[in-house]
Structure formats: C-alpha cells, structure tokens
Coordinates of C-alpha atoms and ligand atoms in Angstrom, one line a residue:
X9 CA 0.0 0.0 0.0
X10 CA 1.3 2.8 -0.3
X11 CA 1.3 6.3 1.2
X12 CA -1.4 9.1 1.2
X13 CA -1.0 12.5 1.9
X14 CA -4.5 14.2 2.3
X15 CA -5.1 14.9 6.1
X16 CA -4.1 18.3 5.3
X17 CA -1.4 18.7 7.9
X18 CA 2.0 16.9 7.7
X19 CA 1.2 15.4 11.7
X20 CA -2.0 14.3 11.0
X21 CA -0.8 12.7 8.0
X22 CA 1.7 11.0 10.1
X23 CA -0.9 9.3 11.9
X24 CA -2.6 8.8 9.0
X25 CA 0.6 5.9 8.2
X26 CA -2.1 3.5 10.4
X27 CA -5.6 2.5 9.0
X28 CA -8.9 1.1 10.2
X29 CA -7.5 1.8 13.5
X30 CA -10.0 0.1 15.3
X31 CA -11.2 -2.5 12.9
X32 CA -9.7 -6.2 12.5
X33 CA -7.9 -5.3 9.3
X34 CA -5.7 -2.3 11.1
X35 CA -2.6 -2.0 9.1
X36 CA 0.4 0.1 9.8
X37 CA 2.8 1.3 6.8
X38 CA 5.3 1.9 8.8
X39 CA 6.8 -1.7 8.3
X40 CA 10.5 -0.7 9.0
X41 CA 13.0 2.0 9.2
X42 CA 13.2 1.6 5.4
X43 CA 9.4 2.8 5.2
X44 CA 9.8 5.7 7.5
X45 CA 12.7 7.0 5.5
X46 CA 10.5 6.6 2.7
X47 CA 7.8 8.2 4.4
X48 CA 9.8 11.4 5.2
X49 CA 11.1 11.8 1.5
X50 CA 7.5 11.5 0.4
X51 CA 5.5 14.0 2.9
X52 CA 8.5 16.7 1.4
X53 CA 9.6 16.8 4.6
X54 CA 14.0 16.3 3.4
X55 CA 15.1 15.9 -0.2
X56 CA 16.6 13.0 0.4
X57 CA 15.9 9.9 2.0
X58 CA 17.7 9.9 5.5
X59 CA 19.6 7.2 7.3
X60 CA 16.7 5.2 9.3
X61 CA 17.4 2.5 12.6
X62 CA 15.0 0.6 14.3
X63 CA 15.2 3.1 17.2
X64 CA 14.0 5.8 14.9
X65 CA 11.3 3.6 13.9
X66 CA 10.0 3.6 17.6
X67 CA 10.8 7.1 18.1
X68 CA 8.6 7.9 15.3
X69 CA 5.6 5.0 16.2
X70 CA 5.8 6.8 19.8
X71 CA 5.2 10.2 18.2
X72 CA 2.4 9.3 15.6
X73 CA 0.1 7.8 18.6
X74 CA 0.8 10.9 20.9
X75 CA -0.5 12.7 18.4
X76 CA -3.1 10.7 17.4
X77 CA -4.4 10.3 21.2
X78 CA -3.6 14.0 21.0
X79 CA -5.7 14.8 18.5
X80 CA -8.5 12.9 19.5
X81 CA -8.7 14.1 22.7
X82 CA -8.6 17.7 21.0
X83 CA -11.9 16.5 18.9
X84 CA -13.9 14.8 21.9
X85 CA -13.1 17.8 23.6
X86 CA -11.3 15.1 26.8
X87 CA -8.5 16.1 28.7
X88 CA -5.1 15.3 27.0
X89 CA -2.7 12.5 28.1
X90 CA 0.2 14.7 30.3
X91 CA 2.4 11.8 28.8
X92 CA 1.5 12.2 25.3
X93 CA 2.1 16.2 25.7
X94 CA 5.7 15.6 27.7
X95 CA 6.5 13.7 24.7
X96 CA 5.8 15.8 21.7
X97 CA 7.3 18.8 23.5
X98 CA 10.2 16.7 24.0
X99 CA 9.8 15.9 20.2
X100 CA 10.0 19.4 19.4
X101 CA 12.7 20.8 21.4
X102 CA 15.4 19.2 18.7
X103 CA 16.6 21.1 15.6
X104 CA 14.0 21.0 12.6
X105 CA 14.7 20.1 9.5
X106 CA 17.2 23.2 7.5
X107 CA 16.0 25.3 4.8
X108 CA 18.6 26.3 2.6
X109 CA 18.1 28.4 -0.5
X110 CA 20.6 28.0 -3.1
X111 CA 18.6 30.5 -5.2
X112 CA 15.5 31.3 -6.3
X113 CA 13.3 28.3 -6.7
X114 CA 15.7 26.3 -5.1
X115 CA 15.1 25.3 -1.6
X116 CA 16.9 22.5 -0.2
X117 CA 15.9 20.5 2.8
X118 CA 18.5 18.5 4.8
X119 CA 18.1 16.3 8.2
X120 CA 18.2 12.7 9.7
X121 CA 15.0 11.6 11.4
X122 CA 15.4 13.4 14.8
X123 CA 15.2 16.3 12.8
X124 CA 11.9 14.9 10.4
X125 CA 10.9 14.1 14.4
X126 CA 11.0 17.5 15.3
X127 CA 9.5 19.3 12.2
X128 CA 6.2 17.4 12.5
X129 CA 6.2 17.4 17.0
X130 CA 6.6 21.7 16.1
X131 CA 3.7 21.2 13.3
X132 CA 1.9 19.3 15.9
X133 CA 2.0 21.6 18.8
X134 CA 1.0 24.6 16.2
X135 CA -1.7 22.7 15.3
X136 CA -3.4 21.4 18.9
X137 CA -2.1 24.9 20.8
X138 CA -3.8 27.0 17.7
X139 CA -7.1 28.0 16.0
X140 CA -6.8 25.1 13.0
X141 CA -7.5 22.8 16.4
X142 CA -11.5 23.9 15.2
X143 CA -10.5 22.0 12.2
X144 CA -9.8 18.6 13.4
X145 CA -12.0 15.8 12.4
X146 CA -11.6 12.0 12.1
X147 CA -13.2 10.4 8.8
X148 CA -16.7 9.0 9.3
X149 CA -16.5 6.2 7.1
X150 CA -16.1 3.0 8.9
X151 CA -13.5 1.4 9.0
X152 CA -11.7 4.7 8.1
X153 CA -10.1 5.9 10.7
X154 CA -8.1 8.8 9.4
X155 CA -7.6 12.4 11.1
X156 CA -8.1 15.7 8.3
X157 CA -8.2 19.4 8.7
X158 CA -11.4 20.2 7.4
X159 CA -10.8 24.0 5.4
X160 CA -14.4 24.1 4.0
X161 CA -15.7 27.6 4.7
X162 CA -18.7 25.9 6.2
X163 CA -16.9 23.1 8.1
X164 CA -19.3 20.5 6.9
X165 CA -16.6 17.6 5.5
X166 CA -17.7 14.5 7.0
X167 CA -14.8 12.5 5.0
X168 CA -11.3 12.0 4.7
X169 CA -11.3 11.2 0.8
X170 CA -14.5 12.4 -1.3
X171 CA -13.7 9.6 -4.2
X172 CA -12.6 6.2 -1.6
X173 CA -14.6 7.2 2.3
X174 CA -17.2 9.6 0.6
X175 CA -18.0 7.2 -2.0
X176 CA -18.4 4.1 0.2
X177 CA -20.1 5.7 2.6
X178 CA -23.0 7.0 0.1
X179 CA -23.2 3.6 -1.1
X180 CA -23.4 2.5 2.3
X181 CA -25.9 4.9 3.4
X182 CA -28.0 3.5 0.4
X183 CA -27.6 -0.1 0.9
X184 CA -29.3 0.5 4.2
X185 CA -32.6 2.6 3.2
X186 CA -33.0 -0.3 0.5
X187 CA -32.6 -2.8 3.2
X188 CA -34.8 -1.5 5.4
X189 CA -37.4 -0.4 2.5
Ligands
ZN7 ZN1 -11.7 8.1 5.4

C-alpha cells in the first residue's frame, strides 16, 4: 500500500501511516525504518531519504500515537494525556529540519530523522495549541479511521477522501434505506 497525503497537515498525515485503526484489518505502513525513511522523502519533509534504525522507527511509532491520542482528545473535547504532551514537546525541542536556499526556486531541505521528528512534534504543537485545532475531524467512514483538517468555509466535510470514504459511505448509506425499504 502505499502512502497518502491528504489529512491536510504533515502530523496528521503521520498518523494517518495507520488504518482502520480500530477494525480487524488495522494495518500500519510503517513496516520498517526503510518505510519511515521513505515516508519522510515522500510528505516533502528532506530531499533526500535519510539514514533510518530501528530506534528511529519507535521514536517515530511513539510520536504518531501521541499525536493521534492527542488529537482525538482535541476533537472529543477530553483532557489530553500529560504523557502524550511531555512527549511531543520533548519531540520538538530538537533542531528541525534546515531550509537552505541555493537560489530562487531552489530550496533544499537536509536532516536525519530526529530532525523529520521534530519538524512534524513543532507542526503538531502549532496545530493542537492554535485556531486550525476547530478544524480537526476523524473520517466517518467505517472502517476509516483517518484524522483531516477540514478548510471548507462551512466546516461541513464528513470525509477524509471524497472519491474512496465519501463514495463508500453513500453507497453505504443507500444499501441500508434499501434494506430496510
Ligand atoms: Zn476516510
């Protein structure tokens, strides 16, 4: 399978790396440090693929659920984890990834994990500590499990994906009236 980038938000598309969270076919992307690497290259986050261990691996698993608990705290409106919070600040506190322009139109970005690690924990904390919190929503389409910002001016997105959750979720929606007709 491989990796989306629609939440919105580079954190939430971090925790986005696991589906169907809480159905019997959760996966998780993240299969190994190769994946992760991978992972960062393709959310834009470095330019090139950085050196990956097992340890970053875990470091980075640890992150993504903080923030997903996180997150879903934020939307049930629950008290936050003090754990999850200790650790995304502690996330944040290393050096980002560098921006370095070597002229115009060309930005280059450069850092190992820690610093993918960090990038995202600062996104995170801009997002959960500011006003795009309002925006948070999880996808209603079961098994879909997926955290998005919702932008629409009206703030009436119910899904994660218009053409995959939106679509089966219609069909859904219809199977059951026609069941029940
Ligand atoms: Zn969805």
């Amino acid at each position: 399978m491989r990796f989306r980038f629609i939440s919105g938000h580079v954190a939430l598309d971090l925790a986005g790396t696991v589906g169907h969270r809480h159905a019997e076919d959760r996966y998780d992307l993240l299969t190994d440090p190769e994946a992760l690497a991978r992972w960062a290259l393709e959310a834009g986050l470095v330019d090139t693929a950085p050196p990956a261990e097992a340890r970053d691996l875990a470091a980075t698993v640890a992150l993504r659920e903080a923030i997903y608990r996180l997150v879903m705290a934020s939307i049930q409106r629950e008290p936050a984890d003090p754990g999850d919070v200790e650790l995304v600040n502690a996330a944040a506190e290393n050096a980002p990834v560098a921006v370095t322009l070597r002229g115009p139109g060309e930005l280059v970005r450069t850092g190992d994990l820690r610093a993918v690690r960090a990038t995202v924990a600062r996104a995170a904390i801009e997002l959960l500590g500011g006003p795009a919190r309002g925006q948070l929503k999880r996808c209603g389409a079961s098994p879909c499990s997926r955290l998005y910002l919702d932008a629409s001016r009206r703030g009436s997105r119910r899904w994660c994906d218009m053409r995959e959750c939106g679509n089966r979720a219609k069909a859904a929606a219809y199977r059951r009236r026609h069941a029940t007709a």
